[in-house]
Amino acid sequence: MTQLIQAKKGIITEQMKKAAKKEKISAEKLAEKIAEGSVVLPANKNHKKLSPYAIGAGLTTKINVNLGISEDCPNYELEIKKADLAEKLKAHAVMDLSCSGDTRPFRRNLIEHTSLMVGTVPVYDAENLGKELPELTEEDFLGMLKTHAEDGVDFVTLHAGITKNVLAHMKPADRIMPIVSRGGAVIAEWMDITGKENPFFANFDKVLDICLEYDVTLSLGDACRPGAVHDASDSMQISELIVLGELTKKARDAGVQVMIEGPGHMRIDEIAANMLLEKKLCHNAPFYVLGPLVTDVAPGYDHITSAIGGAIAAASGADFLCYVTPAEHVKLPDLSDVKEGIIASRIAAHAADLAKHVPGADNWDKEMSIARSNLDWKKMLELALDPEKPGKMREESMPRDPAVCTMCGKMCSVNRTNRIKEKIK
């Protein structure tokens, strides 16, 4: 049985107990949220090393780290190092987005290697089956999903909502960038060439059967997400979201866990409304967002544009942030890019948890503030989200008085007020 089916039956699984402990809530309360669909607990029965996390309403905001090889950068060893870095920096999931060659050996290795949740996009295997795109059958697409499920993937992105009716909105929507989703573009082109309906939409019952067998969580992909701020909140995006809401109900009724993927590129003033719309149309399913990136003009700094949007999105109801690195729109990220992306996303997630008043979220900030008030540098570095960077900065610029820093020196306001406090005592 899936986590959802067991939750509906009142069965508390080991995965629920472990995830609930991390959230500092009761397993029974978590099971209630899973049963109603506002929380998912991705946990493929074949991912033996998994340390489970729950994603959704009332919980801490989770972050995902993308990795995987491309045709031009086929270094699997480096991608494993990225997974290790993600675990070290306290991410919650990794997605293998490998899109070249035989992806299965690396995927299996990754799942055996990491305790983080693992996601994939099965349709990325479409061009590696030894067939041209028009030759692929509906069974081929379902076979990709089956293979990934067998290998132990905890959640899969399926672009099941980009139907013929949704594609009909492309021309009237007047988009600058009609489809920026790789998987969505594959499905759209296959539909255009063959004249057939989206294979995942047309065979959604078979999709659910596969997910049920392995307890794979569906991450219903936003093939029509905006890839430019100009394109956000248009008819193409919203029409797909309506379809995803319908598929959410079908999946839940079958006992399959579901979360929804969202934008994309979007102006700041549109973010909160989009979060509300997703929750309404998709029956309060957990929302997984890429960014949103709040401007299109910052290549090389898109971890920042994404963190701004991610903080607003999560504070407005998003539950799961997909990190963006400085390399977005430019190249496959290296390890330093990955680190910058993770840190930016973790800052956004924690800032949102503070705004949402997630129980216990502000304890960390209080501890840091107390350490600063006491000029306790050792404690400050221990509490830092990334201790290495501030530690190195301090070593490189040590003041004459080790109690303070080189910004203020004798002018340190904290040092002065501490002396006043001592007199008051």
XYZ file of N, CA and C in Angstrom, residues 92-232:
423
model
N 16.846 18.553 0.761
C 15.925 17.466 1.102
C 15.735 16.470 -0.036
N 16.062 16.896 -1.251
C 15.845 16.040 -2.417
C 16.839 16.393 -3.507
N 17.071 15.434 -4.382
C 17.818 15.687 -5.612
C 16.991 15.164 -6.775
N 17.094 15.841 -7.907
C 16.459 15.348 -9.130
C 17.526 15.042 -10.152
N 17.521 13.817 -10.645
C 18.432 13.421 -11.713
C 17.803 13.816 -13.050
N 18.353 14.857 -13.667
C 17.824 15.346 -14.942
C 18.723 14.950 -16.101
N 19.453 13.840 -15.955
C 20.315 13.358 -17.042
C 19.504 13.169 -18.309
N 20.040 13.670 -19.408
C 19.268 13.635 -20.659
C 20.106 13.152 -21.833
N 21.108 12.321 -21.550
C 21.966 11.835 -22.631
C 22.433 10.418 -22.322
N 22.418 9.563 -23.350
C 22.935 8.208 -23.195
C 22.066 7.326 -22.315
N 22.652 6.224 -21.845
C 21.947 5.276 -20.981
C 21.937 5.830 -19.564
N 20.811 6.346 -19.141
C 20.731 7.016 -17.841
C 20.566 6.048 -16.667
N 20.220 4.812 -16.950
C 19.815 3.910 -15.864
C 20.932 3.559 -14.875
N 22.147 3.226 -15.339
C 23.183 2.871 -14.353
C 23.450 3.990 -13.349
N 23.494 5.242 -13.820
C 23.733 6.354 -12.895
C 22.560 6.535 -11.949
N 21.360 6.432 -12.474
C 20.162 6.595 -11.633
C 20.154 5.562 -10.509
N 20.451 4.327 -10.854
C 20.478 3.271 -9.834
C 21.575 3.550 -8.800
N 22.719 3.984 -9.300
C 23.831 4.302 -8.397
C 23.460 5.430 -7.446
N 22.817 6.452 -7.979
C 22.409 7.602 -7.171
C 21.436 7.169 -6.074
N 20.461 6.355 -6.430
C 19.442 5.915 -5.467
C 20.064 5.048 -4.370
N 21.041 4.225 -4.741
C 21.742 3.415 -3.748
C 22.643 4.271 -2.860
N 23.079 5.407 -3.411
C 24.100 6.225 -2.758
C 23.538 7.233 -1.766
N 22.394 7.832 -2.082
C 21.910 8.971 -1.292
C 20.713 8.623 -0.415
N 20.641 9.322 0.716
C 19.480 9.170 1.594
C 18.424 10.233 1.304
N 18.737 11.187 0.410
C 17.772 12.220 0.040
C 16.696 11.638 -0.871
N 15.534 12.274 -0.898
C 14.513 11.884 -1.865
C 15.075 12.078 -3.275
N 14.732 11.169 -4.169
C 15.226 11.248 -5.547
C 14.049 11.390 -6.505
N 14.136 12.397 -7.361
C 13.134 12.597 -8.395
C 13.766 12.499 -9.775
N 12.948 12.231 -10.781
C 13.419 12.183 -12.166
C 12.316 12.670 -13.096
N 12.682 12.839 -14.352
C 11.724 13.140 -15.414
C 11.859 12.021 -16.452
N 11.039 10.963 -16.348
C 11.221 9.786 -17.206
C 11.257 10.082 -18.697
N 10.516 11.107 -19.142
C 10.437 11.382 -20.573
C 11.768 11.862 -21.139
N 12.717 12.215 -20.278
C 14.048 12.589 -20.779
C 14.742 11.421 -21.471
N 14.243 10.209 -21.241
C 14.812 9.044 -21.918
C 14.267 8.866 -23.334
N 13.362 9.742 -23.762
C 12.655 9.559 -25.031
C 13.578 9.444 -26.237
N 14.656 10.202 -26.227
C 15.540 10.215 -27.391
C 16.699 9.241 -27.246
N 16.643 8.389 -26.224
C 17.728 7.435 -26.003
C 17.253 5.981 -26.094
N 16.117 5.777 -26.780
C 15.566 4.428 -26.907
C 15.884 3.789 -28.255
N 16.697 4.455 -29.042
C 17.046 3.916 -30.359
C 15.973 4.145 -31.397
N 15.051 5.049 -31.134
C 13.979 5.364 -32.072
C 13.915 6.865 -32.301
N 13.413 7.253 -33.462
C 13.115 8.651 -33.685
C 11.824 8.998 -32.941
N 11.646 10.263 -32.611
C 10.496 10.675 -31.815
C 9.154 10.213 -32.401
N 8.922 10.331 -33.722
C 7.623 9.905 -34.262
C 7.357 8.405 -34.119
N 8.441 7.631 -33.935
C 8.298 6.172 -33.835
C 7.926 5.708 -32.425
N 8.051 6.596 -31.456
C 7.740 6.213 -30.079
C 6.248 5.960 -29.922
N 5.928 4.920 -29.171
C 4.530 4.569 -28.927
C 4.121 4.979 -27.523
N 2.836 4.915 -27.255
C 2.360 5.207 -25.902
C 2.972 4.236 -24.903
N 3.167 2.989 -25.333
C 3.776 1.987 -24.457
C 5.226 2.349 -24.138
N 5.920 2.989 -25.100
C 7.296 3.423 -24.839
C 7.335 4.456 -23.716
N 6.425 5.410 -23.751
C 6.383 6.443 -22.721
C 6.067 5.844 -21.356
N 5.099 4.929 -21.321
C 4.761 4.274 -20.061
C 5.915 3.409 -19.567
N 6.640 2.825 -20.506
C 7.800 2.004 -20.152
C 8.900 2.806 -19.482
N 9.075 4.061 -19.919
C 10.063 4.937 -19.274
C 9.693 5.128 -17.807
N 8.426 5.417 -17.548
C 7.952 5.597 -16.179
C 8.160 4.324 -15.364
N 7.810 3.196 -15.922
C 7.938 1.919 -15.224
C 9.395 1.658 -14.817
N 10.316 1.938 -15.728
C 11.735 1.710 -15.456
C 12.214 2.563 -14.293
N 11.853 3.824 -14.303
C 12.269 4.724 -13.225
C 11.650 4.294 -11.901
N 10.391 3.874 -11.932
C 9.725 3.421 -10.710
C 10.408 2.179 -10.142
N 10.722 1.244 -10.998
C 11.418 0.024 -10.576
C 12.758 0.336 -9.927
N 13.437 1.360 -10.445
C 14.778 1.689 -9.953
C 14.751 2.325 -8.572
N 13.577 2.806 -8.124
C 13.473 3.336 -6.770
C 13.278 4.829 -6.668
N 12.883 5.464 -7.765
C 12.666 6.908 -7.755
C 11.470 7.251 -6.854
N 11.636 8.239 -5.987
C 10.596 8.585 -5.016
C 9.494 9.453 -5.607
N 9.851 10.337 -6.541
C 8.837 11.145 -7.224
C 9.259 11.370 -8.667
N 8.270 11.493 -9.535
C 8.535 11.693 -10.959
C 7.765 12.900 -11.466
N 8.432 13.680 -12.293
C 7.745 14.750 -13.001
C 7.145 14.172 -14.269
N 5.827 14.256 -14.385
C 5.125 13.825 -15.596
C 4.362 15.012 -16.155
N 4.579 15.312 -17.407
C 3.884 16.430 -18.053
C 2.575 15.915 -18.648
N 1.663 15.554 -17.743
C 0.406 14.939 -18.167
C -0.673 15.960 -18.502
N -0.425 17.232 -18.184
C -1.475 18.240 -18.350
C -1.421 19.015 -19.643
N -0.401 18.775 -20.464
C -0.293 19.516 -21.714
C -1.065 18.747 -22.804
N -2.340 18.956 -22.816
C -3.248 18.242 -23.725
C -3.422 19.017 -25.033
N -4.158 18.436 -25.964
C -4.451 19.124 -27.221
C -5.181 20.438 -26.957
N -6.117 20.400 -26.031
C -6.868 21.617 -25.713
C -5.968 22.700 -25.123
N -5.020 22.299 -24.300
C -4.100 23.261 -23.703
C -3.190 23.860 -24.774
N -2.692 23.002 -25.669
C -1.810 23.490 -26.741
C -2.514 24.479 -27.659
N -3.825 24.379 -27.725
C -4.587 25.305 -28.573
C -4.482 26.741 -28.077
N -4.035 26.919 -26.830
C -3.888 28.265 -26.256
C -2.556 28.913 -26.644
N -1.656 28.143 -27.299
C -0.319 28.677 -27.554
C -0.350 29.940 -28.417
N -1.094 29.898 -29.517
C -1.121 31.054 -30.418
C -1.837 32.257 -29.806
N -3.054 32.110 -29.275
C -3.715 33.288 -28.690
C -3.001 33.842 -27.463
N -2.207 33.018 -26.761
C -1.491 33.500 -25.578
C -0.386 34.483 -25.948
N 0.068 34.433 -27.217
C 1.084 35.373 -27.701
C 2.324 35.364 -26.818
N 2.839 34.176 -26.576
C 4.009 34.039 -25.711
C 5.311 34.398 -26.441
N 6.254 34.913 -25.685
C 7.604 35.110 -26.211
C 8.308 33.760 -26.288
N 8.132 32.941 -25.247
C 8.769 31.621 -25.178
C 7.671 30.592 -24.909
N 7.102 30.018 -25.955
C 5.915 29.159 -25.797
C 6.078 28.004 -24.812
N 7.147 27.180 -24.954
C 7.366 26.059 -24.031
C 8.852 25.998 -23.693
N 9.195 26.221 -22.424
C 10.597 26.148 -22.013
C 10.904 24.853 -21.274
N 9.886 24.063 -20.977
C 10.068 22.774 -20.315
C 10.615 21.758 -21.313
N 11.749 21.111 -20.969
C 12.324 20.104 -21.880
C 11.349 18.949 -22.085
N 10.836 18.424 -20.958
C 9.912 17.301 -21.069
C 8.623 17.692 -21.756
N 8.130 18.887 -21.437
C 6.910 19.366 -22.075
C 7.064 19.538 -23.566
N 8.245 20.015 -23.995
C 8.500 20.203 -25.426
C 8.547 18.865 -26.161
N 9.113 17.832 -25.515
C 9.142 16.500 -26.134
C 7.717 15.998 -26.362
N 6.881 16.101 -25.326
C 5.495 15.653 -25.434
C 4.747 16.451 -26.492
N 4.918 17.777 -26.473
C 4.214 18.638 -27.426
C 4.605 18.305 -28.866
N 5.898 18.083 -29.101
C 6.332 17.776 -30.468
C 5.812 16.411 -30.911
N 5.832 15.433 -29.992
C 5.299 14.105 -30.322
C 3.818 14.204 -30.673
N 3.075 14.976 -29.912
C 1.648 15.173 -30.186
C 1.442 15.848 -31.545
N 2.292 16.844 -31.827
C 2.167 17.574 -33.088
C 2.455 16.667 -34.287
N 3.473 15.833 -34.158
C 3.868 14.958 -35.271
C 2.865 13.835 -35.486
N 2.425 13.213 -34.397
C 1.571 12.022 -34.510
C 0.085 12.359 -34.578
N -0.285 13.552 -34.121
C -1.705 13.911 -34.069
C -2.437 13.260 -32.906
N -1.704 12.603 -32.015
C -2.326 11.897 -30.884
C -2.358 12.763 -29.624
N -3.163 12.333 -28.674
C -3.261 13.012 -27.389
C -2.028 12.681 -26.548
N -1.724 13.543 -25.592
C -0.636 13.321 -24.648
C -0.704 11.892 -24.100
N 0.363 11.087 -24.267
C 0.292 9.678 -23.858
C 0.089 9.478 -22.357
N 0.597 10.397 -21.541
C 0.415 10.264 -20.095
C -0.998 10.662 -19.677
N -1.581 11.625 -20.378
C -2.962 12.017 -20.100
C -3.925 10.940 -20.581
N -3.710 10.453 -21.796
C -4.606 9.452 -22.378
C -4.552 8.119 -21.627
N -3.415 7.841 -20.994
C -3.233 6.567 -20.279
C -3.019 6.801 -18.784
N -3.722 7.781 -18.242
C -3.464 8.159 -16.855
C -3.783 7.027 -15.882
N -4.744 6.192 -16.182
C -5.047 5.055 -15.306
C -3.864 4.097 -15.231
N -3.185 3.903 -16.361
C -2.002 3.031 -16.374
C -0.846 3.681 -15.625
N -0.734 5.004 -15.741
C 0.267 5.744 -14.970
C 0.051 5.496 -13.478
N -1.199 5.572 -13.049
C -1.521 5.390 -11.632
C -1.229 3.972 -11.170
N -1.461 2.999 -12.031
C -1.158 1.611 -11.674
C 0.334 1.433 -11.377
N 1.175 2.060 -12.196
C 2.629 1.967 -11.994
C 3.019 2.648 -10.681
N 2.471 3.827 -10.449
C 2.796 4.569 -9.223
C 2.325 3.815 -7.978
N 1.178 3.175 -8.079
C 0.652 2.394 -6.959
C 1.565 1.228 -6.619
N 2.099 0.587 -7.646
C 2.910 -0.610 -7.424
C 4.170 -0.298 -6.624
N 4.769 0.864 -6.861
C 6.049 1.195 -6.226
C 5.942 2.332 -5.211
N 4.761 2.894 -5.045
C 4.535 4.079 -4.215
C 5.407 5.239 -4.697
N 5.235 5.590 -5.945
C 5.898 6.753 -6.527
C 4.952 7.945 -6.420
N 5.460 9.051 -5.924
C 4.666 10.276 -5.853
C 4.693 10.985 -7.199
N 3.529 11.366 -7.681
C 3.445 12.119 -8.934
C 3.709 13.596 -8.678
N 4.641 14.132 -9.421
C 4.855 15.577 -9.431
C 4.370 16.038 -10.800
N 3.125 16.498 -10.837
C 2.521 16.834 -12.124
C 3.155 18.094 -12.685
N 3.893 17.912 -13.775
C 4.760 18.959 -14.303
C 4.019 20.057 -15.036
N 4.572 21.250 -14.925
C 4.006 22.415 -15.598
C 4.743 22.647 -16.924
N 4.359 21.885 -17.919
C 4.967 22.022 -19.241
C 4.792 23.436 -19.773
N 3.729 24.094 -19.359
C 3.410 25.435 -19.867
C 3.782 26.529 -18.880
N 4.738 26.246 -18.004
C 5.187 27.288 -17.083
C 5.779 28.454 -17.877
N 5.646 29.656 -17.373
C 6.216 30.809 -18.068
C 7.737 30.801 -18.002
N 8.379 30.981 -19.154
C 9.833 31.081 -19.213
C 10.292 32.509 -19.393
N 9.357 33.432 -19.299
C 9.637 34.869 -19.368
C 8.584 35.568 -18.522
N 8.954 36.652 -17.843
C 7.963 37.321 -16.999
C 6.785 37.830 -17.833
N 7.024 38.108 -19.101
C 5.957 38.553 -20.014
C 4.866 37.500 -20.156
N 5.242 36.213 -20.038
C 4.322 35.109 -20.328
C 3.546 34.617 -19.102
N 3.833 35.153 -17.933
C 3.242 34.610 -16.705
C 1.741 34.866 -16.614
